[in-house]
Coordinates of C-alpha atoms in Angstrom, one line a residue:
X1 CA -0.2 0.0 -0.2
X2 CA 1.3 3.3 -0.9
X3 CA 2.5 5.6 1.6
X4 CA 0.8 9.5 2.0
X5 CA 2.5 11.8 0.0
X6 CA 4.2 15.0 2.7
X7 CA 1.9 17.1 0.4
X8 CA -1.6 15.1 0.8
X9 CA -4.5 17.4 0.7
X10 CA -6.6 18.0 3.8
X11 CA -9.3 15.4 2.7
X12 CA -6.9 12.7 3.6
X13 CA -8.2 13.7 7.3
X14 CA -11.5 12.4 6.3
X15 CA -10.8 9.0 6.6
X16 CA -13.0 7.0 9.5
X17 CA -15.2 9.8 9.1
X18 CA -19.3 8.9 9.4
X19 CA -22.1 10.9 7.6
X20 CA -25.8 10.2 7.7
X21 CA -28.0 11.5 5.2
X22 CA -30.4 13.9 7.0
X23 CA -33.5 12.9 5.0
X24 CA -35.0 9.6 4.6
X25 CA -35.9 8.0 0.8
X26 CA -39.2 6.6 -0.3
X27 CA -38.9 4.1 -2.8
X28 CA -41.9 4.6 -5.1
X29 CA -43.5 2.1 -7.4
X30 CA -42.8 3.7 -10.2
X31 CA -39.2 4.8 -9.3
X32 CA -38.4 1.2 -9.5
X33 CA -40.0 0.1 -12.5
X34 CA -38.2 3.3 -14.0
X35 CA -34.8 2.0 -12.9
X36 CA -36.0 -1.3 -14.0
X37 CA -36.2 0.1 -17.8
X38 CA -33.3 1.8 -17.3
X39 CA -31.0 -1.1 -16.1
X40 CA -32.8 -3.8 -18.8
X41 CA -33.9 -5.9 -15.5
X42 CA -37.2 -7.1 -17.1
X43 CA -37.9 -9.8 -14.7
X44 CA -41.8 -9.2 -14.3
X45 CA -41.2 -8.8 -10.0
X46 CA -39.8 -5.9 -11.0
X47 CA -43.1 -4.2 -12.8
X48 CA -46.1 -6.0 -11.1
X49 CA -47.3 -7.1 -7.7
X50 CA -48.9 -10.3 -8.6
X51 CA -45.2 -11.6 -10.0
X52 CA -43.7 -9.8 -6.9
X53 CA -46.3 -12.1 -4.8
X54 CA -45.1 -15.3 -6.1
X55 CA -41.9 -14.9 -4.8
X56 CA -43.3 -13.6 -1.4
X57 CA -43.3 -9.8 -1.9
X58 CA -46.3 -7.5 -1.0
X59 CA -45.0 -5.3 -3.8
X60 CA -42.5 -4.8 -6.8
X61 CA -39.2 -5.9 -6.1
X62 CA -36.6 -3.1 -6.7
X63 CA -33.6 -4.8 -9.2
X64 CA -29.9 -5.6 -7.0
X65 CA -28.3 -2.5 -7.7
X66 CA -31.2 0.0 -7.2
X67 CA -29.2 0.9 -4.1
X68 CA -26.8 3.2 -6.4
X69 CA -29.6 5.5 -6.7
X70 CA -29.3 6.2 -3.2
X71 CA -25.6 6.2 -3.0
X72 CA -25.5 8.8 -5.6
X73 CA -27.6 10.8 -3.7
X74 CA -24.5 9.9 -0.8
X75 CA -22.2 11.0 -3.2
X76 CA -23.1 14.1 -4.1
X77 CA -23.7 15.0 -0.7
X78 CA -20.3 14.2 0.2
X79 CA -18.9 15.9 -2.9
X80 CA -20.9 19.3 -2.3
X81 CA -20.0 19.3 1.3
X82 CA -17.6 17.7 2.8
X83 CA -15.0 16.8 -0.3
X84 CA -15.6 19.8 -2.3
X85 CA -11.8 20.1 -3.6
X86 CA -12.8 17.6 -6.0
X87 CA -14.4 17.7 -9.0
X88 CA -17.3 15.4 -10.6
X89 CA -16.3 15.6 -14.1
X90 CA -12.3 14.3 -12.6
X91 CA -14.0 11.3 -10.9
X92 CA -13.7 7.5 -11.7
X93 CA -15.6 4.8 -9.8
X94 CA -13.2 1.9 -10.2
X95 CA -15.2 -0.9 -8.0
X96 CA -18.7 -1.5 -6.2
X97 CA -19.9 -4.2 -4.1
X98 CA -23.3 -4.7 -2.7
X99 CA -24.0 -6.9 0.5
X100 CA -27.8 -7.2 0.0
X101 CA -30.1 -8.5 3.4
X102 CA -33.2 -8.4 1.8
X103 CA -33.9 -6.6 -1.7
X104 CA -35.6 -3.0 -2.0
X105 CA -39.0 -3.1 -2.3
X106 CA -41.6 -0.4 -3.4
X107 CA -42.8 1.2 -0.5
X108 CA -39.5 1.2 1.6
X109 CA -38.8 4.2 3.8
X110 CA -34.9 3.9 4.1
X111 CA -32.1 6.2 5.6
X112 CA -28.5 5.7 5.1
X113 CA -25.0 6.6 6.5
X114 CA -21.9 6.9 4.5
X115 CA -18.3 6.6 6.1
X116 CA -15.4 7.4 4.2
X117 CA -12.8 4.8 4.9
X118 CA -10.0 5.9 3.7
X119 CA -8.1 8.2 1.5
X120 CA -4.8 7.6 -0.5
X121 CA -2.8 10.1 -2.4
X122 CA -0.4 8.4 -4.8
X123 CA 0.5 10.4 -8.3
X124 CA -1.9 13.0 -8.1
X125 CA -4.7 11.3 -7.8
X126 CA -6.9 10.3 -4.6
X127 CA -8.5 7.0 -4.0
X128 CA -11.3 7.4 -1.8
X129 CA -13.0 4.6 -0.4
X130 CA -16.9 4.8 0.7
X131 CA -19.2 2.5 2.8
X132 CA -22.4 3.2 2.4
X133 CA -25.6 1.6 4.6
X134 CA -29.0 1.8 4.1
X135 CA -31.7 1.3 6.4
X136 CA -35.1 0.9 6.5
X137 CA -37.8 2.9 9.2
X138 CA -37.2 0.2 12.3
X139 CA -33.3 0.5 11.9
X140 CA -32.7 -2.6 10.4
X141 CA -29.9 -2.6 7.4
X142 CA -30.9 -3.7 4.2
X143 CA -28.1 -2.9 2.5
X144 CA -24.4 -2.5 2.7
X145 CA -22.6 -0.9 -0.5
X146 CA -18.8 0.2 -1.0
X147 CA -17.5 1.9 -3.6
X148 CA -13.7 3.2 -4.4
X149 CA -13.7 6.3 -6.3
X150 CA -10.5 7.6 -8.2
X151 CA -9.9 11.4 -8.1
X152 CA -7.8 14.1 -9.8
X153 CA -7.4 17.2 -7.4
X154 CA -9.0 20.0 -7.9
X155 CA -5.7 21.8 -8.5
X156 CA -4.2 19.1 -11.2
X157 CA -7.4 20.1 -13.2
X158 CA -7.2 22.5 -16.0
X159 CA -9.7 25.6 -15.6
X160 CA -9.9 25.8 -19.3
X161 CA -11.7 22.2 -19.1
X162 CA -13.0 22.9 -15.9
X163 CA -15.2 25.9 -17.6
X164 CA -16.1 23.8 -20.9
X165 CA -17.1 21.3 -19.3
X166 CA -19.3 23.7 -17.2
X167 CA -21.4 24.5 -19.9
X168 CA -22.6 20.8 -20.6
X169 CA -22.7 19.3 -17.2
X170 CA -26.6 19.3 -15.4
X171 CA -26.9 22.1 -13.2
X172 CA -27.2 21.4 -8.9
X173 CA -29.4 22.2 -7.0
X174 CA -28.7 25.3 -4.8
X175 CA -31.3 25.1 -1.8
X176 CA -28.7 25.8 0.6
X177 CA -29.7 24.9 4.1
X178 CA -33.0 23.6 3.6
X179 CA -31.3 20.7 1.0
X180 CA -32.7 17.7 2.3
X181 CA -28.9 15.9 1.0
X182 CA -27.2 17.7 3.6
X183 CA -24.4 15.4 5.9
X184 CA -24.9 15.4 9.1
X185 CA -21.7 14.4 10.7
X186 CA -22.0 11.4 13.6
X187 CA -19.2 9.9 15.7
X188 CA -17.9 6.7 14.6
X189 CA -19.0 4.8 17.5
X190 CA -22.3 5.3 16.9
X191 CA -22.5 4.5 12.9
X192 CA -24.3 1.1 12.2
X193 CA -22.7 -2.0 12.7
X194 CA -23.1 -4.3 9.6
X195 CA -24.7 -7.5 11.1
X196 CA -24.6 -11.0 10.3
X197 CA -27.4 -11.4 8.1
X198 CA -30.6 -12.1 9.6
X199 CA -33.5 -14.2 7.9
X200 CA -36.2 -12.0 6.4
X201 CA -40.0 -12.5 5.1
X202 CA -38.5 -14.3 2.0
X203 CA -36.2 -16.8 3.4
X204 CA -38.6 -19.2 4.3
X205 CA -37.9 -20.9 0.7
X206 CA -35.8 -19.3 -2.8
X207 CA -37.7 -19.7 -5.7
X208 CA -34.9 -20.4 -8.4
X209 CA -35.0 -21.8 -11.9
X210 CA -31.7 -24.0 -11.1
X211 CA -31.7 -26.0 -8.0
X212 CA -28.6 -26.4 -5.2
X213 CA -28.6 -29.9 -6.2
X214 CA -28.3 -29.6 -10.4
X215 CA -25.3 -27.4 -10.0
X216 CA -21.7 -28.1 -10.1
X217 CA -18.6 -25.7 -9.7
X218 CA -17.3 -25.3 -13.1
X219 CA -20.7 -25.0 -14.7
X220 CA -21.1 -22.6 -17.4
X221 CA -24.0 -19.9 -17.4
X222 CA -25.9 -19.6 -21.3
X223 CA -24.2 -16.5 -22.1
X224 CA -26.1 -13.4 -23.5
X225 CA -25.8 -10.1 -25.2
X226 CA -27.1 -6.7 -24.2
X227 CA -26.9 -3.7 -26.4
X228 CA -26.7 0.0 -25.5
X229 CA -27.7 3.3 -27.2
X230 CA -26.9 6.9 -26.5
X231 CA -30.3 6.9 -25.7
X232 CA -30.0 4.6 -22.9
X233 CA -27.3 6.3 -21.3
X234 CA -29.0 9.5 -21.1
X235 CA -32.1 8.0 -19.9
X236 CA -29.6 6.2 -17.1
X237 CA -28.4 9.7 -16.5
X238 CA -31.6 11.3 -16.0
X239 CA -32.8 8.0 -13.5
X240 CA -29.9 7.1 -11.3
X241 CA -28.9 10.8 -10.8
X242 CA -25.3 10.6 -12.0
X243 CA -24.5 14.3 -13.8
X244 CA -20.9 13.2 -15.4
X245 CA -20.9 14.5 -18.8
X246 CA -18.9 12.2 -20.1
X247 CA -21.7 9.7 -20.4
X248 CA -23.9 12.4 -22.6
X249 CA -21.7 14.9 -24.3
X250 CA -18.8 14.2 -26.8
X251 CA -16.9 17.5 -26.1
X252 CA -16.6 16.3 -22.3
X253 CA -15.5 13.2 -23.0
X254 CA -13.0 14.5 -25.4
X255 CA -11.5 16.8 -22.7
X256 CA -11.2 13.5 -20.0
X257 CA -9.2 11.9 -23.0
X258 CA -11.8 9.6 -23.8
X259 CA -12.4 8.2 -27.5
X260 CA -16.0 9.0 -27.2
X261 CA -19.1 9.0 -25.4
X262 CA -18.7 6.1 -22.4
X263 CA -21.7 4.2 -20.2
X264 CA -21.2 4.6 -16.9
X265 CA -20.0 1.5 -14.8
X266 CA -22.9 1.2 -12.4
X267 CA -25.0 0.8 -15.4
X268 CA -22.9 -1.9 -17.3
X269 CA -23.1 -3.5 -13.6
X270 CA -26.9 -3.2 -13.8
X271 CA -27.0 -5.2 -17.2
X272 CA -25.0 -8.3 -15.6
X273 CA -27.7 -8.1 -12.6
X274 CA -30.6 -8.8 -15.3
X275 CA -27.9 -11.2 -17.0
X276 CA -27.6 -13.0 -13.4
X277 CA -31.3 -13.1 -12.2
X278 CA -32.2 -14.2 -15.8
X279 CA -30.6 -17.4 -15.0
X280 CA -31.8 -17.5 -11.3
X281 CA -35.0 -16.4 -12.3
X282 CA -35.9 -15.3 -9.0
X283 CA -33.9 -11.4 -8.3
X284 CA -34.4 -11.7 -4.5
X285 CA -32.0 -14.7 -4.8
X286 CA -29.0 -12.1 -5.0
X287 CA -27.3 -11.9 -1.8
X288 CA -24.0 -10.4 -2.8
X289 CA -22.7 -8.5 -5.9
X290 CA -19.3 -7.0 -7.1
X291 CA -17.4 -5.6 -9.5
X292 CA -14.0 -4.3 -10.1
X293 CA -14.1 -2.2 -13.3
X294 CA -11.3 -2.7 -15.8
X295 CA -12.6 -1.4 -19.0
X296 CA -15.9 0.8 -20.7
X297 CA -18.0 0.8 -22.9
X298 CA -17.8 3.1 -26.1
X299 CA -21.0 4.0 -27.0
X300 CA -21.5 5.7 -30.7
X301 CA -23.6 8.3 -31.6
X302 CA -25.1 6.5 -34.8
X303 CA -25.0 2.7 -33.4
X304 CA -25.3 0.6 -30.4
X305 CA -22.7 -0.8 -28.1
X306 CA -22.9 -4.9 -27.5
X307 CA -21.8 -6.3 -24.1
X308 CA -21.0 -10.1 -24.1
X309 CA -21.9 -11.5 -20.5
X310 CA -20.7 -14.8 -19.7
X311 CA -20.5 -16.3 -16.3
X312 CA -19.2 -19.7 -14.4
X313 CA -19.9 -21.5 -11.1
X314 CA -16.7 -20.6 -8.8
X315 CA -18.2 -22.5 -5.6
X316 CA -20.6 -23.9 -3.6
X317 CA -21.8 -24.1 0.1
X318 CA -24.2 -26.6 0.7
X319 CA -24.9 -25.5 4.7
X320 CA -26.3 -22.3 2.9
X321 CA -27.4 -23.7 -0.2
X322 CA -26.0 -21.1 -1.9
X323 CA -23.7 -20.5 -5.0
X324 CA -20.6 -17.8 -6.2
X325 CA -20.8 -16.7 -9.4
X326 CA -17.6 -15.3 -11.3
X327 CA -19.2 -13.1 -13.9
X328 CA -17.8 -12.0 -17.3
X329 CA -18.4 -8.8 -19.6
X330 CA -16.7 -7.7 -22.8
X331 CA -17.3 -5.2 -25.4
X332 CA -15.7 -4.9 -28.3
X333 CA -13.5 -8.6 -27.5
X334 CA -12.6 -6.3 -24.7
X335 CA -12.6 -7.0 -21.0
X336 CA -15.2 -4.5 -18.8
X337 CA -15.1 -6.1 -15.2
X338 CA -11.4 -7.1 -14.2
X339 CA -13.3 -9.3 -11.4
X340 CA -16.9 -10.0 -11.0
X341 CA -18.5 -12.0 -8.0
X342 CA -22.1 -12.8 -6.8
X343 CA -23.0 -14.9 -4.1
X344 CA -27.0 -16.3 -5.1
X345 CA -29.2 -18.4 -2.7
X346 CA -30.5 -21.5 -4.6
X347 CA -33.3 -23.9 -3.8

């Protein structure tokens, strides 16, 4: 692990700090449907109560990566209130992990906490690891996520580039003290600890298509190809609340050194979730899902990008009746995921 440089920015002192988003997040039925469409998660349980009821849920079930919407609120609040020296257009996400204690469903009233676990300064970049905990109205942990962001320091960014990007980036809200996204600092000792997974109303049995006894280590999942257009990128940017212009502006992408507009890493991860749950048959069977991003999906203005997904059973746990799936994703023959793993519960 690299040592902090002597001139490391003051933000490194924020490592270990805990914050809470002041307002709660109410999960709406139409938001779940909207997000499912944006990440092409077509399982009917994401769209219709009757189908969600077949899997034991009272309302539509959010896709496995839906917590990224809440996480984006947290990220914006951190950048506005705590990590203000960084510029959004100069931030790259390198990995994301979701530990899912239960799926998020429409009607949930959620609150979130964030911990800046570490900030490491290396060669003009800051590697920021943030842990986010989503809790329900009773204070029970629903999901825990962790992400690593790589950010160029504001002083290292060409001021002319910043001015040009401001001409295409989505306008930010300026509500001052009334902004519901404002973070409230909390002592580290009071932060919610991540508990051992406890049974939920869905843990009476899984309804997956593959049965545990029929699966073996080394089994290959059927391959699948999904496509992304510029319209998909613009739609996801709005639905997920991600204003980074490299995902919709050729000008901003060029300034960032990219060959063209590129897809959000979280959008690609969301497509991977659909690939996974299509094989499972039960969107509530995903216990954890993590991706280390190794490449990006360039999306041409005139033609869609094609993403090829594959999967393999890496390990089995007979006591818990779970499987660890190693996922792969490529675009034009180039690897998108450095390492992608999902733990799933099987019937």
